[in-house]
Coordinates of C-alpha atoms in Angstrom, one line a residue:
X1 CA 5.4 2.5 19.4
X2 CA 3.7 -0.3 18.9
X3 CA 4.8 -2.4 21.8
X4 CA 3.9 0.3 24.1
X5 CA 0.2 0.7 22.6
X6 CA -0.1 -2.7 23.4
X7 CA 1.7 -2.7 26.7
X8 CA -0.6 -0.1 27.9
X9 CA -3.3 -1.8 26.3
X10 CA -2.9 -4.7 28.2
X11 CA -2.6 -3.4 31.9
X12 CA -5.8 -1.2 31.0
X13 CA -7.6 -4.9 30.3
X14 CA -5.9 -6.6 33.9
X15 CA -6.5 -3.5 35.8
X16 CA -10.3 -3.5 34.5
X17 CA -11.2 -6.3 35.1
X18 CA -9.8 -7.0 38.2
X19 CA -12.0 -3.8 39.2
X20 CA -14.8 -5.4 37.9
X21 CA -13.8 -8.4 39.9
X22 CA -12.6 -6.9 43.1
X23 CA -14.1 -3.8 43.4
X24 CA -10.9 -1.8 43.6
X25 CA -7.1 -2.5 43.3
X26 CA -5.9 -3.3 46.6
X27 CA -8.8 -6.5 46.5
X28 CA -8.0 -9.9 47.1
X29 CA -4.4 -10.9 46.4
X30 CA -3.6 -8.0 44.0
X31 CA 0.0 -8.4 44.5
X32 CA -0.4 -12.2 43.5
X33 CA -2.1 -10.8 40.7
X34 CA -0.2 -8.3 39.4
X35 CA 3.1 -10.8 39.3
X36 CA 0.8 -13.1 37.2
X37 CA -0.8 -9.8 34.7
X38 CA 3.1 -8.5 34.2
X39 CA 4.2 -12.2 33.7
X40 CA 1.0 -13.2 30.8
X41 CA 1.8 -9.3 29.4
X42 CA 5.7 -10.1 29.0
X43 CA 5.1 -13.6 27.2
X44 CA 2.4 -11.6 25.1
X45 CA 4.7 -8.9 24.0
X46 CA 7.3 -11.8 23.0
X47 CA 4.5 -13.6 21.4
X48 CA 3.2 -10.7 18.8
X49 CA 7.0 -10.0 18.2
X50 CA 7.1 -13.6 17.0
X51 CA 4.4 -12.9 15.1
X52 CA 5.6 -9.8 13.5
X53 CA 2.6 -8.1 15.2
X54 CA 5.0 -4.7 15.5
X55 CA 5.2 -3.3 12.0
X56 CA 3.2 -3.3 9.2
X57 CA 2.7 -5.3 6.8
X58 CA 1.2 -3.9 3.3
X59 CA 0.2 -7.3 1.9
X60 CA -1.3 -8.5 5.4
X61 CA -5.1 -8.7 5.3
X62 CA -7.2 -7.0 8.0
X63 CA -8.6 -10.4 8.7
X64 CA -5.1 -12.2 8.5
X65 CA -3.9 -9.5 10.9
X66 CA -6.7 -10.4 13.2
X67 CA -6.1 -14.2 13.0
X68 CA -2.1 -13.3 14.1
X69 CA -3.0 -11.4 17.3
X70 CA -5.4 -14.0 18.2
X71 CA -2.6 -17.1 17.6
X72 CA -0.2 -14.4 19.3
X73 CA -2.7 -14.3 22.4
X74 CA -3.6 -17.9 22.4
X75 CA -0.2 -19.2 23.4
X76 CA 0.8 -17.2 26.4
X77 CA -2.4 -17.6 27.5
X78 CA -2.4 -21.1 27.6
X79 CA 0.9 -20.9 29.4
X80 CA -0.1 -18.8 31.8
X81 CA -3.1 -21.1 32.6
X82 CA -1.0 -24.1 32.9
X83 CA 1.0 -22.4 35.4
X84 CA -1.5 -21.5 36.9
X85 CA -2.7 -24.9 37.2
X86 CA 0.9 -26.4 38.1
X87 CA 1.5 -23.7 40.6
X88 CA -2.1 -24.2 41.9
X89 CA -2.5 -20.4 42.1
X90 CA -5.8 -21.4 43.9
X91 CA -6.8 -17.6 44.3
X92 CA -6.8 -17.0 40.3
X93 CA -10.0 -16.5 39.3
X94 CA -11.4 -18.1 36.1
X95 CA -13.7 -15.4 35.5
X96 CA -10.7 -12.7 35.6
X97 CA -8.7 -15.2 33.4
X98 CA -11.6 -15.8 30.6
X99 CA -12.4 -11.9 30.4
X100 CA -8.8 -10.6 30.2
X101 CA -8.2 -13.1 27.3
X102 CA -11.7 -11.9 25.6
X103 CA -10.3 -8.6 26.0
X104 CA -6.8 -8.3 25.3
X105 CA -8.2 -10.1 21.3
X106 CA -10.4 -7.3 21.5
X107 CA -8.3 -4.5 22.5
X108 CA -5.2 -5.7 21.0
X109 CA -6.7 -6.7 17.1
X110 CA -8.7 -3.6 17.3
X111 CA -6.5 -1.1 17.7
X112 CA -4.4 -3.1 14.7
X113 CA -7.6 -2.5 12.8
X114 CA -7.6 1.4 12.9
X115 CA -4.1 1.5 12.7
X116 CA -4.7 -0.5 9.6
X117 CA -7.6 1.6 8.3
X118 CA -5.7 5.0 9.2
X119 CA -2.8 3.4 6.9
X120 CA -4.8 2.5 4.1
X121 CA -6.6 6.0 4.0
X122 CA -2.8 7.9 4.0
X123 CA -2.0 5.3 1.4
X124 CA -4.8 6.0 -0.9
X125 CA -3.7 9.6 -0.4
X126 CA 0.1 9.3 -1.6
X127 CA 1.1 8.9 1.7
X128 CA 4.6 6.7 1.0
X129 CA 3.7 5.5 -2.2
X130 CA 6.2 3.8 -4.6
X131 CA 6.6 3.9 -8.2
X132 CA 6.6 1.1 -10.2
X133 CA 7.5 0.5 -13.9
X134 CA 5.7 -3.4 -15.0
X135 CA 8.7 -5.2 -17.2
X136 CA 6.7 -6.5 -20.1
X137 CA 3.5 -5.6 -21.5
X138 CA 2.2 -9.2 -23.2
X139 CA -0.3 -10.7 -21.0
X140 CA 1.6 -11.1 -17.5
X141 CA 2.2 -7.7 -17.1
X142 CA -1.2 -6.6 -17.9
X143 CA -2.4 -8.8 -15.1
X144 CA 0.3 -7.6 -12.7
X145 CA -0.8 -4.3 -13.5
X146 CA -4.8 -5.4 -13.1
X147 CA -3.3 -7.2 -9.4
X148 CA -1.8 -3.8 -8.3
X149 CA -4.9 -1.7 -9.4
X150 CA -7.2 -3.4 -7.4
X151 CA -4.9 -3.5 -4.3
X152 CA -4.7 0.2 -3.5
X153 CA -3.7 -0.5 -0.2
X154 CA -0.3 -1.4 -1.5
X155 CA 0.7 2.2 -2.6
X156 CA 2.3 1.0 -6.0
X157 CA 2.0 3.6 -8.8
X158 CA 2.4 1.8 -12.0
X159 CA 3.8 4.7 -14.2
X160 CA 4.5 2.1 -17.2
X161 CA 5.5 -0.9 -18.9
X162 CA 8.8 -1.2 -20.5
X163 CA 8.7 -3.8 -23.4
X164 CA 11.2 -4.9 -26.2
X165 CA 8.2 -5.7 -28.3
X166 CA 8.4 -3.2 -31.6
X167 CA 4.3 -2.8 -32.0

């Protein structure tokens, strides 16, 4: 599901602004174009599969989240404007290249982000929650138990310690 969320995603951001660009789809070179938009989307989709990008990750911060997608974008991008350069694909425009890259960190991370914030409200609700007994109740498992109750997001129910101590 993921993959196709951004898969659409992405030929949403080429096809926009190459409108924006071009006035229309069958502009200037589209078919040049579109072999260099399904080429950048194809490295992209092996890129944020690298970057374990398609599932989710309870302990993966929002922001952390974020910083993959961008990493994942930065490298095929950068591939895809050193071929560009190689090939001299003189009829690429910098302006189409520049936006689709703003975009696609956009698109792509926010879409992670409501995903993200739609998960953490299901969570919070019981939504797949697990739960947990804490082995030991001395000081280390009161701070385990302090960590997991002020990381909701994690759905761990503590339901109790179990302890040898006899007080």
């Amino acid at each position: 599901l993921y993959a196709a969320i951004d898969f659409l995603l992405m030929i949403f951001v080429f096809s926009r602004v190459y409108i924006f660009r071009y006035g229309n789809l069958s502009g200037v070179d589209f078919g040049h174009y579109l072999i260099v938009f399904l080429s950048w989307a194809f490295l992209t989709m092996i890129s944020l599969g690298l970057k374990n990008l398609y599932s989710t990750d309870r302990m993966l911060t929002i922001s952390k989240e974020i910083l993959r997608v961008f990493n994942a974008l930065l490298y095929p991008a950068v591939a895809i404007a050193a071929s560009i350069f190689i090939f001299k694909l003189k009829f690429f425009s910098r302006f189409i290249f520049g936006l689709s890259f703003a975009l696609l960190v956009l698109f792509l991370a926010g879409w992670r982000i409501i995903k993200r914030i739609v998960v953490r409200h299901l969570i919070s609700k019981g939504y797949n929650n697990f739960n947990v007994l804490i082995i030991g109740a001395g000081k280390m498992g009161r701070a385990l138990f302090n960590t997991i109750a002020k990381h909701p997001f994690l759905g761990l129910n503590v339901k109790g310690f179990l302890d040898d101590f006899k007080e």
